Amino acid sequence: MKFTRRDVIRTTAGAAAGALGSRFVGSSAFAQQGLTYKPEEGAKLRLLRWSPFVQGDEDQWLKNTKRFTEATGVEVRVDKESWEDIRPKAAVAANVGSGPDLMLVWFDDPHQYPDKLLDVTELGDYLGKKYGGWYDGPRQYATREGKFLGLPLATIGNAIVYRESWVKEAGFSEFPKDTAGFLELCKALKAKGHPAGFTHGHGVGDGNNYAHWLLWSHGGQMVDESGKVTINSPETLKAIQYAQELYKTFIPGTESWLDVNNNRAFLAGEVSVIANGISVYNTAKVNKDNDPKLAEIAKDMRTTNLPIGPVGKSVELFQVTTAVIFNYTPYPNAAKAYLQFMFEDPQMSDWITSSAGYCCQTLKAFENNPVWKADPNNAAYAKASATLRPNGYAGPLGYASAATMADYVLVDMFAKAVTGQATPQEAMEEAEKRANRYYRV
């Protein structure tokens, strides 16, 4: 079976999303929401976002955008790019002062060009007060020195996705909860012809999530509280050694995987366990009526949080996306009005529901969305915003943490060590040198 990117994103929340109906009609209702920005005359906006892996996310986003246009008269063009292309395009737009008015960017990208972004502190404070406050992790990504550089839109959770029947075939009645047991499971799965597959390539989400989990679960960290690079450590060495053993159980080629590759491999029946968003499950579930093999996979799929390592607690990254407005936009009020509308209820509620467990709320008032109990497999993603650890741990977020992640320093360290391109010590030393290029600026 072959899967294209279109196959991977061809999923929807269907009837679960519900219809917005007449809950929002006309600009008068918009003005009654508590904070009003009057769009500039003749305003038109362009938003650049990442390509969806869950079609219901994009469909509802466009529906909400259409309702904004109907309410205000402001047209909004929504374009999309691959996950890997968002970061460089945002950096170019910020530096040249031209491009989309708004973007949905990744992790601490706003900290790379804070002076190029419109201050949305008034709006951020208003939404936080109205909707129960922001979760701390997403808020850190979007704020600097107490000011909002953008609005944290969603956390895309990452969890273990596995074939239950194959785990039992390997001799395990339940999925291991610690890293030692997880390694033994992956060895047993490989022996049964069901290899694992975790991304060692430059996947914005999957590559970074996996690498940070490897490091943090063994007590390692890129920097200490003061921002001093500490990646060259005994804890990091243990993480690399563990990764080397785990890599032996993988399907070949994971060092070149991007965010879409593990989805394809899992849905093709080539691997037994991956770390992914809920999208891979939704794809199988939505297409099961037209494909008996996908129906079998969907029925057999289970999700759980990543195993706990020697550090003794769950430590996971998850990818956060933040909506930013570039300060070169000629329509700042229109842009702020658009973001306000998209974050208000019912728009935000319907978008979370339509995303089918893929986009986790960043405002606490939306945590009881029914989507989290609509399917048992959604539960592993429900607390992503509340439990995530920011990528700059244990130091402050800023230019250095953002640039270090954008340069895939940590991802490359593990990839070079597990593939034999470098010894563990050489890989650590190279990562230390590369990280210092940013943290010593």
Coordinates of C-alpha atoms in Angstrom, one line a residue:
M1 CA 0.0 0.0 0.0
K2 CA 1.3 3.5 -0.9
F3 CA 0.2 6.6 0.9
T4 CA 0.6 10.1 -0.3
R5 CA 0.5 13.2 1.8
R6 CA -3.0 13.8 0.7
D7 CA -4.0 10.3 2.1
V8 CA -2.4 11.2 5.4
I9 CA -4.4 14.4 5.8
R10 CA -7.6 13.1 4.4
T11 CA -9.4 12.9 7.8
T12 CA -12.2 14.8 9.4
A13 CA -14.1 15.0 12.5
G14 CA -17.3 14.6 10.6
A15 CA -20.5 15.1 12.4
A16 CA -18.7 15.5 15.7
A17 CA -17.8 19.1 14.8
G18 CA -21.4 20.2 14.6
A19 CA -22.6 23.2 12.7
L20 CA -21.9 26.7 13.8
G21 CA -25.3 27.5 12.5
S22 CA -26.6 30.9 13.6
R23 CA -24.6 31.2 16.8
F24 CA -22.6 34.0 15.2
V25 CA -24.5 36.4 12.9
G26 CA -23.3 39.9 11.8
S27 CA -20.8 42.4 13.1
S28 CA -23.0 43.4 16.0
A29 CA -22.4 40.1 17.7
F30 CA -18.7 40.4 17.1
A31 CA -18.7 43.8 18.8
Q32 CA -20.4 42.4 21.8
Q33 CA -17.5 40.0 22.6
G34 CA -15.9 42.5 25.0
L35 CA -12.9 43.8 23.1
T36 CA -13.2 45.5 19.8
Y37 CA -10.7 46.3 17.1
K38 CA -12.0 48.3 14.2
P39 CA -10.4 47.0 11.0
E40 CA -8.8 49.6 8.7
E41 CA -10.8 50.6 5.7
G42 CA -10.2 48.3 2.7
A43 CA -8.3 45.9 4.9
K44 CA -7.3 42.5 3.4
L45 CA -5.2 39.9 5.2
R46 CA -3.1 37.0 4.3
L47 CA -2.4 34.1 6.7
L48 CA 0.3 31.5 6.2
R49 CA -0.2 28.3 8.2
W50 CA 1.2 24.8 8.2
S51 CA -0.4 22.1 6.1
P52 CA -2.8 20.0 8.2
F53 CA -2.5 16.4 9.0
V54 CA -6.2 16.3 10.1
Q55 CA -8.5 17.7 7.4
G56 CA -11.1 18.7 9.9
D57 CA -8.7 21.3 11.4
E58 CA -8.3 23.1 8.1
D59 CA -12.0 22.8 7.1
Q60 CA -13.1 24.4 10.4
W61 CA -10.4 27.0 10.3
L62 CA -11.6 28.1 6.8
K63 CA -15.3 28.1 8.0
N64 CA -14.4 30.3 10.9
T65 CA -12.4 32.6 8.6
K66 CA -15.4 32.9 6.3
R67 CA -17.6 33.9 9.2
F68 CA -15.1 36.5 10.2
T69 CA -15.3 38.0 6.7
E70 CA -19.1 37.9 6.8
A71 CA -19.0 39.7 10.1
T72 CA -16.4 42.4 9.3
G73 CA -16.1 42.6 5.5
V74 CA -12.3 41.8 5.8
E75 CA -11.2 39.2 3.3
V76 CA -8.6 36.7 4.6
R77 CA -6.5 34.6 2.2
V78 CA -5.3 31.4 3.9
D79 CA -2.2 29.8 2.4
K80 CA -0.3 26.7 3.7
E81 CA 3.2 25.3 3.5
S82 CA 4.7 22.0 4.7
W83 CA 5.7 21.9 8.4
E84 CA 9.4 22.1 7.5
D85 CA 9.0 25.2 5.4
I86 CA 7.2 27.3 7.9
R87 CA 10.2 28.2 10.0
P88 CA 12.5 29.5 7.2
K89 CA 9.6 31.4 5.5
A90 CA 8.7 33.1 8.7
A91 CA 12.3 34.1 9.3
V92 CA 12.6 35.5 5.8
A93 CA 9.3 37.5 6.1
A94 CA 10.5 38.9 9.4
N95 CA 13.9 39.9 8.1
V96 CA 12.8 41.4 4.8
G97 CA 9.7 43.0 6.1
S98 CA 7.4 41.6 3.5
G99 CA 5.1 38.6 3.1
P100 CA 2.0 37.3 4.9
D101 CA 0.3 39.5 7.5
L102 CA 0.0 36.6 9.9
M103 CA 1.6 33.2 10.3
L104 CA 1.3 30.1 12.5
V105 CA 4.8 29.4 13.6
W106 CA 6.5 26.7 15.7
F107 CA 7.9 26.5 19.3
D108 CA 9.9 29.5 20.3
D109 CA 10.3 30.9 16.8
P110 CA 8.8 34.3 17.9
H111 CA 11.9 34.7 20.1
Q112 CA 14.1 34.8 17.0
Y113 CA 12.6 38.0 15.7
P114 CA 10.7 39.7 18.6
D115 CA 11.2 43.2 17.2
K116 CA 9.5 42.2 13.9
L117 CA 6.2 41.2 15.6
L118 CA 3.2 43.2 16.6
D119 CA 2.7 43.5 20.3
V120 CA -0.6 41.7 21.1
T121 CA -0.4 41.9 24.9
E122 CA -3.8 43.6 25.2
L123 CA -5.4 40.8 23.3
G124 CA -3.4 38.1 25.1
D125 CA -4.4 39.4 28.5
Y126 CA -8.0 39.8 27.5
L127 CA -8.3 36.2 26.2
G128 CA -6.5 34.8 29.2
K129 CA -8.7 36.6 31.7
K130 CA -11.9 35.6 29.8
Y131 CA -11.0 32.0 29.2
G132 CA -9.5 30.8 32.5
G133 CA -5.9 31.6 31.8
W134 CA -3.2 30.3 29.4
Y135 CA -1.3 27.1 30.1
D136 CA 2.2 28.0 31.2
G137 CA 4.1 26.1 28.5
P138 CA 2.4 27.6 25.5
R139 CA 2.4 31.0 27.1
Q140 CA 6.2 30.9 27.5
Y141 CA 6.6 30.3 23.8
A142 CA 4.5 33.3 23.0
T143 CA 5.7 35.9 25.5
R144 CA 8.9 37.8 26.2
E145 CA 9.5 40.1 29.1
G146 CA 5.8 40.0 30.0
K147 CA 4.6 40.9 26.5
F148 CA 2.8 38.7 24.0
L149 CA 4.7 38.4 20.8
G150 CA 1.8 36.3 19.5
L151 CA -1.0 34.1 20.7
P152 CA -0.3 30.5 21.5
L153 CA -2.8 28.7 19.3
A154 CA -2.5 25.0 20.0
T155 CA -0.3 22.2 21.2
I156 CA 0.0 19.2 18.9
G157 CA 0.4 16.3 21.2
N158 CA 2.7 13.4 20.6
A159 CA 2.2 9.9 22.0
I160 CA 3.1 6.3 21.4
V161 CA 0.9 4.7 18.7
Y162 CA 1.1 0.9 18.5
R163 CA -0.5 -2.2 17.2
E164 CA -2.0 -4.0 20.2
S165 CA -2.1 -7.5 18.7
W166 CA 1.6 -7.3 17.7
V167 CA 2.5 -6.2 21.2
K168 CA 0.7 -9.2 22.6
E169 CA 2.3 -11.4 19.9
A170 CA 5.7 -10.2 21.2
G171 CA 4.8 -11.5 24.7
F172 CA 3.6 -8.3 26.4
S173 CA 0.1 -8.2 27.9
E174 CA 0.4 -4.4 28.3
F175 CA 2.5 -1.6 26.9
P176 CA 5.6 -1.0 29.2
K177 CA 5.6 2.2 31.2
D178 CA 9.4 2.6 31.6
T179 CA 12.2 2.9 29.1
A180 CA 13.9 -0.4 30.1
G181 CA 10.7 -2.3 29.4
F182 CA 10.1 -0.4 26.2
L183 CA 13.5 -1.4 24.8
E184 CA 12.7 -5.0 25.6
L185 CA 9.4 -4.8 23.8
C186 CA 11.0 -3.2 20.7
K187 CA 13.6 -6.0 20.6
A188 CA 10.8 -8.6 20.9
L189 CA 8.7 -6.9 18.2
K190 CA 11.7 -6.8 15.8
A191 CA 12.3 -10.5 16.4
K192 CA 8.7 -11.1 15.3
G193 CA 9.2 -9.1 12.1
H194 CA 7.4 -6.0 13.4
P195 CA 10.1 -3.3 13.8
A196 CA 9.6 0.1 15.5
G197 CA 10.1 3.4 13.7
F198 CA 11.1 6.7 15.4
T199 CA 12.1 9.8 13.5
H200 CA 15.8 10.7 13.6
G201 CA 15.5 13.1 10.7
H202 CA 14.6 16.8 10.5
G203 CA 10.9 16.4 11.4
V204 CA 9.8 19.6 13.0
G205 CA 7.4 17.7 15.3
D206 CA 8.3 14.0 15.4
G207 CA 12.1 14.4 15.1
N208 CA 12.3 17.1 17.9
N209 CA 9.8 15.3 20.1
Y210 CA 11.7 12.0 20.0
A211 CA 15.1 13.6 20.5
H212 CA 14.0 15.7 23.5
W213 CA 12.3 12.8 25.1
L214 CA 15.5 10.7 24.7
L215 CA 17.6 13.4 26.4
W216 CA 15.2 14.5 29.1
S217 CA 14.1 11.0 30.1
H218 CA 17.7 10.2 31.0
G219 CA 18.2 13.5 32.9
G220 CA 20.2 15.3 30.2
Q221 CA 19.6 18.9 29.1
M222 CA 20.9 21.2 26.5
V223 CA 21.6 24.1 29.0
D224 CA 21.3 24.8 32.7
E225 CA 19.2 27.4 34.4
S226 CA 21.6 30.2 33.5
G227 CA 21.8 29.2 29.8
K228 CA 25.2 27.6 30.0
V229 CA 25.5 24.7 27.5
T230 CA 25.6 21.4 29.4
I231 CA 24.8 18.9 26.7
N232 CA 28.2 17.1 27.1
S233 CA 27.3 15.2 30.2
P234 CA 27.1 11.6 31.7
E235 CA 23.3 11.9 31.5
T236 CA 23.4 12.7 27.7
L237 CA 25.8 9.8 27.2
K238 CA 23.3 7.4 28.8
A239 CA 20.6 8.8 26.6
I240 CA 22.7 8.3 23.5
Q241 CA 23.6 4.7 24.5
Y242 CA 19.9 4.0 25.0
A243 CA 19.1 5.5 21.6
Q244 CA 21.7 3.3 20.0
E245 CA 20.2 0.1 21.4
L246 CA 16.7 1.2 20.5
Y247 CA 17.8 2.2 16.9
K248 CA 18.7 -1.5 16.3
T249 CA 15.0 -2.4 16.5
F250 CA 14.0 0.2 13.9
I251 CA 13.0 -0.2 10.3
P252 CA 15.9 1.1 8.0
G253 CA 15.9 4.7 7.0
T254 CA 14.5 6.6 10.0
E255 CA 17.5 9.0 10.0
S256 CA 16.0 10.6 6.9
W257 CA 12.4 10.6 8.0
L258 CA 10.4 13.9 8.1
D259 CA 7.0 14.4 9.9
V260 CA 5.0 12.4 7.3
N261 CA 7.2 9.3 7.0
N262 CA 6.2 7.4 10.2
N263 CA 2.5 7.9 9.4
R264 CA 3.1 6.3 6.0
A265 CA 5.1 3.4 7.4
F266 CA 2.6 2.7 10.2
L267 CA -0.4 2.8 7.9
A268 CA 1.4 0.5 5.4
G269 CA 1.9 -2.1 8.1
E270 CA 5.7 -1.7 8.0
V271 CA 6.2 -0.8 11.7
S272 CA 4.5 -1.7 14.9
V273 CA 5.1 1.4 17.1
I274 CA 5.8 5.1 16.4
A275 CA 5.5 8.4 18.2
N276 CA 2.9 10.6 16.5
G277 CA -0.1 12.9 16.8
I278 CA -3.6 11.5 16.7
S279 CA -3.6 12.1 12.9
V280 CA -2.3 8.7 12.0
Y281 CA -5.2 7.0 13.9
N282 CA -7.8 9.4 12.4
T283 CA -6.5 8.6 8.9
A284 CA -7.0 4.9 9.4
K285 CA -10.4 5.4 11.1
V286 CA -11.8 7.7 8.4
N287 CA -10.7 5.6 5.5
K288 CA -11.5 2.2 7.0
D289 CA -14.8 1.7 5.0
N290 CA -12.9 1.9 1.8
D291 CA -9.8 -0.1 2.7
P292 CA -10.1 -3.4 4.6
K293 CA -6.4 -3.2 5.6
L294 CA -6.9 0.2 7.2
A295 CA -10.0 -1.1 8.9
E296 CA -7.9 -3.8 10.5
I297 CA -5.2 -1.3 11.5
A298 CA -7.7 1.2 13.0
K299 CA -9.2 -1.6 15.1
D300 CA -5.8 -2.7 16.4
M301 CA -4.4 0.7 17.1
R302 CA -3.8 2.0 20.7
T303 CA -2.2 5.1 22.1
T304 CA -0.3 5.8 25.3
N305 CA 2.2 8.4 26.7
L306 CA 5.9 7.9 26.1
P307 CA 7.7 5.7 28.7
I308 CA 9.3 7.2 31.8
G309 CA 13.1 7.0 31.9
P310 CA 15.6 7.0 34.7
V311 CA 14.7 10.6 35.6
G312 CA 11.5 9.1 37.1
K313 CA 8.8 11.3 35.6
S314 CA 7.1 12.0 32.3
V315 CA 9.1 14.6 30.3
E316 CA 7.8 15.4 26.8
L317 CA 8.2 18.3 24.4
F318 CA 5.1 18.4 22.2
Q319 CA 5.0 21.1 19.4
V320 CA 3.3 24.4 20.1
T321 CA 2.1 26.6 17.3
T322 CA 1.7 30.4 17.8
A323 CA -0.2 32.9 15.7
V324 CA 1.9 36.0 15.1
I325 CA 1.3 39.2 13.3
F326 CA 4.3 40.8 11.5
N327 CA 4.6 44.5 12.4
Y328 CA 5.0 45.4 8.7
T329 CA 1.3 44.7 8.1
P330 CA -0.7 47.7 6.9
Y331 CA -3.7 46.4 8.7
P332 CA -2.8 45.8 12.3
N333 CA -6.3 46.3 13.7
A334 CA -7.8 43.9 11.2
A335 CA -5.2 41.3 12.0
K336 CA -5.9 41.6 15.7
A337 CA -9.6 41.5 15.1
Y338 CA -9.1 38.3 13.1
L339 CA -7.1 36.5 15.8
Q340 CA -9.6 37.7 18.5
F341 CA -12.4 36.2 16.5
M342 CA -10.7 32.9 16.0
F343 CA -9.8 32.5 19.7
E344 CA -13.3 33.4 20.9
D345 CA -16.0 30.8 21.7
P346 CA -17.6 29.3 19.7
Q347 CA -15.0 29.5 17.0
M348 CA -12.2 28.0 19.2
S349 CA -14.5 25.3 20.6
D350 CA -15.5 24.1 17.2
W351 CA -12.0 24.2 15.8
I352 CA -10.7 22.0 18.7
T353 CA -13.6 19.6 18.1
S354 CA -13.1 19.4 14.4
S355 CA -9.4 18.8 14.9
A356 CA -10.4 15.4 16.4
G357 CA -7.9 15.4 19.2
Y358 CA -5.0 16.8 17.1
C359 CA -5.0 20.4 18.4
C360 CA -4.9 20.7 22.2
Q361 CA -6.3 23.9 23.7
T362 CA -4.0 26.5 25.1
L363 CA -6.7 28.3 27.0
K364 CA -7.9 26.4 30.1
A365 CA -11.6 27.1 29.6
F366 CA -11.6 24.8 26.6
E367 CA -10.1 21.8 28.4
N368 CA -13.5 20.1 28.8
N369 CA -14.1 19.9 25.0
P370 CA -16.0 16.7 24.4
V371 CA -13.5 15.6 21.8
W372 CA -11.1 14.3 24.5
K373 CA -13.7 11.7 25.6
A374 CA -15.1 10.9 22.2
D375 CA -12.6 8.1 21.6
P376 CA -10.3 6.3 24.2
N377 CA -7.3 6.9 21.9
N378 CA -7.7 10.7 22.3
A379 CA -6.9 10.6 26.0
A380 CA -3.1 10.5 25.6
Y381 CA -3.3 13.9 23.9
A382 CA -5.8 15.7 26.1
K383 CA -3.2 17.2 28.6
A384 CA -0.5 18.2 26.1
S385 CA -0.6 21.9 26.9
A386 CA -0.7 21.3 30.6
T387 CA 2.3 18.9 30.7
L388 CA 4.7 20.0 28.0
R389 CA 8.3 21.0 28.8
P390 CA 9.5 23.9 26.6
N391 CA 12.5 23.1 24.4
G392 CA 14.8 25.6 26.0
Y393 CA 14.8 23.7 29.3
A394 CA 16.3 24.3 31.7
G395 CA 17.3 27.8 30.6
P396 CA 15.2 30.7 29.4
L397 CA 13.5 30.8 26.0
G398 CA 15.0 33.3 23.6
Y399 CA 17.0 33.6 20.4
A400 CA 19.5 30.9 21.5
S401 CA 16.9 28.2 22.3
A402 CA 15.0 29.0 19.1
A403 CA 18.1 29.0 16.9
T404 CA 19.5 25.8 18.5
M405 CA 16.2 23.9 17.7
A406 CA 15.9 25.4 14.2
D407 CA 19.4 24.1 13.5
Y408 CA 18.4 20.6 14.7
V409 CA 21.4 20.4 17.0
L410 CA 19.9 17.8 19.3
V411 CA 18.3 15.8 16.6
D412 CA 21.5 15.6 14.7
M413 CA 23.5 14.5 17.8
F414 CA 21.4 11.4 18.2
A415 CA 21.2 10.7 14.5
K416 CA 25.0 10.8 14.0
A417 CA 25.6 8.6 17.1
V418 CA 23.0 5.9 16.3
T419 CA 24.1 5.6 12.6
G420 CA 27.8 5.4 13.5
Q421 CA 28.8 8.6 11.9
A422 CA 30.2 9.7 15.2
T423 CA 31.0 8.1 18.6
P424 CA 28.7 9.2 21.4
Q425 CA 31.5 11.4 22.8
E426 CA 32.1 13.0 19.4
A427 CA 28.4 13.6 18.9
M428 CA 28.1 15.3 22.2
E429 CA 31.1 17.5 21.6
E430 CA 29.8 18.5 18.2
A431 CA 26.4 19.4 19.7
E432 CA 28.1 21.4 22.4
K433 CA 30.1 23.4 19.9
R434 CA 27.1 24.0 17.7
A435 CA 24.8 25.1 20.6
N436 CA 27.5 27.5 21.9
R437 CA 27.4 29.3 18.6
Y438 CA 24.0 30.6 19.7
Y439 CA 24.2 30.7 23.4
R440 CA 27.4 32.6 23.5
V441 CA 26.1 35.4 21.2

